[in-house]
């Protein structure tokens, strides 16, 4: 799952997929938040960056991991 939204003049990307986390970091997005279950297991991360980069990462993920 990937979600994006505007954040002032930036954009935010949220995902529960570690492959997306890696792609976000490689694209230069900055970590913004981590989400953990009550038992401490990491299940999601949120990143922030310029709108163009966020949309590029989200678009690439959708293309790469969309069902055939």
PDB file of C-alpha atoms in Angstrom:
ATOM      1  CA  UNK A   1       0.000   0.000   0.000  1.00  0.00           C
ATOM      2  CA  UNK A   2       1.184   3.489  -0.891  1.00  0.00           C
ATOM      3  CA  UNK A   3      -0.541   6.744   0.014  1.00  0.00           C
ATOM      4  CA  UNK A   4       0.555  10.284  -0.810  1.00  0.00           C
ATOM      5  CA  UNK A   5      -0.720  13.723   0.130  1.00  0.00           C
ATOM      6  CA  UNK A   6       0.327  17.362   0.018  1.00  0.00           C
ATOM      7  CA  UNK A   7       2.150  18.834   3.009  1.00  0.00           C
ATOM      8  CA  UNK A   8       2.600  22.561   2.467  1.00  0.00           C
ATOM      9  CA  UNK A   9       4.975  22.953  -0.467  1.00  0.00           C
ATOM     10  CA  UNK A  10       6.137  19.335  -0.004  1.00  0.00           C
ATOM     11  CA  UNK A  11       4.449  15.950  -0.230  1.00  0.00           C
ATOM     12  CA  UNK A  12       4.236  12.926   2.045  1.00  0.00           C
ATOM     13  CA  UNK A  13       4.499   9.251   1.130  1.00  0.00           C
ATOM     14  CA  UNK A  14       3.170   6.570   3.514  1.00  0.00           C
ATOM     15  CA  UNK A  15       3.677   2.855   2.986  1.00  0.00           C
ATOM     16  CA  UNK A  16       3.573  -0.460   4.795  1.00  0.00           C
ATOM     17  CA  UNK A  17       5.931  -2.061   2.215  1.00  0.00           C
ATOM     18  CA  UNK A  18       9.673  -2.221   2.943  1.00  0.00           C
ATOM     19  CA  UNK A  19      10.435  -2.163  -0.796  1.00  0.00           C
ATOM     20  CA  UNK A  20       8.768   1.252  -0.961  1.00  0.00           C
ATOM     21  CA  UNK A  21      10.781   2.426   2.058  1.00  0.00           C
ATOM     22  CA  UNK A  22      13.992   1.544   0.240  1.00  0.00           C
ATOM     23  CA  UNK A  23      12.862   3.241  -2.972  1.00  0.00           C
ATOM     24  CA  UNK A  24      11.923   6.373  -1.015  1.00  0.00           C
ATOM     25  CA  UNK A  25      15.349   6.549   0.627  1.00  0.00           C
ATOM     26  CA  UNK A  26      17.139   5.931  -2.668  1.00  0.00           C
ATOM     27  CA  UNK A  27      15.124   8.770  -4.247  1.00  0.00           C
ATOM     28  CA  UNK A  28      16.237  11.127  -1.478  1.00  0.00           C
ATOM     29  CA  UNK A  29      13.009  11.367   0.499  1.00  0.00           C
ATOM     30  CA  UNK A  30      13.487  12.081   4.200  1.00  0.00           C
ATOM     31  CA  UNK A  31      12.070   9.779   6.894  1.00  0.00           C
ATOM     32  CA  UNK A  32       9.254  11.530   8.751  1.00  0.00           C
ATOM     33  CA  UNK A  33       7.623   8.904  10.986  1.00  0.00           C
ATOM     34  CA  UNK A  34       7.584   5.210  11.853  1.00  0.00           C
ATOM     35  CA  UNK A  35       4.515   3.283  12.932  1.00  0.00           C
ATOM     36  CA  UNK A  36       4.749   0.303  15.280  1.00  0.00           C
ATOM     37  CA  UNK A  37       2.284  -2.204  16.642  1.00  0.00           C
ATOM     38  CA  UNK A  38       1.811  -2.351  20.421  1.00  0.00           C
ATOM     39  CA  UNK A  39       4.350  -5.206  20.506  1.00  0.00           C
ATOM     40  CA  UNK A  40       6.972  -2.938  18.892  1.00  0.00           C
ATOM     41  CA  UNK A  41       6.991  -4.451  15.395  1.00  0.00           C
ATOM     42  CA  UNK A  42       7.484  -1.822  12.690  1.00  0.00           C
ATOM     43  CA  UNK A  43       4.646  -1.908  10.154  1.00  0.00           C
ATOM     44  CA  UNK A  44       4.780   1.409   8.258  1.00  0.00           C
ATOM     45  CA  UNK A  45       6.962   4.411   7.474  1.00  0.00           C
ATOM     46  CA  UNK A  46       6.254   7.898   6.272  1.00  0.00           C
ATOM     47  CA  UNK A  47       8.584  10.070   4.166  1.00  0.00           C
ATOM     48  CA  UNK A  48       8.568  13.704   3.067  1.00  0.00           C
ATOM     49  CA  UNK A  49      10.090  15.403   0.032  1.00  0.00           C
ATOM     50  CA  UNK A  50       9.333  17.509  -2.978  1.00  0.00           C
ATOM     51  CA  UNK A  51       6.049  16.699  -4.690  1.00  0.00           C
ATOM     52  CA  UNK A  52       7.698  15.609  -7.927  1.00  0.00           C
ATOM     53  CA  UNK A  53       9.914  13.020  -6.222  1.00  0.00           C
ATOM     54  CA  UNK A  54       7.084  11.640  -4.089  1.00  0.00           C
ATOM     55  CA  UNK A  55       4.888  11.190  -7.168  1.00  0.00           C
ATOM     56  CA  UNK A  56       7.771   9.592  -9.064  1.00  0.00           C
ATOM     57  CA  UNK A  57       8.382   7.029  -6.303  1.00  0.00           C
ATOM     58  CA  UNK A  58       4.663   6.303  -5.881  1.00  0.00           C
ATOM     59  CA  UNK A  59       4.171   5.932  -9.637  1.00  0.00           C
ATOM     60  CA  UNK A  60       7.136   3.592  -9.999  1.00  0.00           C
ATOM     61  CA  UNK A  61       5.908   1.431  -7.135  1.00  0.00           C
ATOM     62  CA  UNK A  62       2.413   1.159  -8.549  1.00  0.00           C
ATOM     63  CA  UNK A  63       3.810   0.157 -11.957  1.00  0.00           C
ATOM     64  CA  UNK A  64       6.281  -2.347 -10.522  1.00  0.00           C
ATOM     65  CA  UNK A  65       4.053  -4.086  -8.008  1.00  0.00           C
ATOM     66  CA  UNK A  66       0.623  -3.851  -9.644  1.00  0.00           C
ATOM     67  CA  UNK A  67      -1.014  -7.220 -10.305  1.00  0.00           C
ATOM     68  CA  UNK A  68      -0.723  -8.418 -13.894  1.00  0.00           C
TER      69      UNK A  68
END
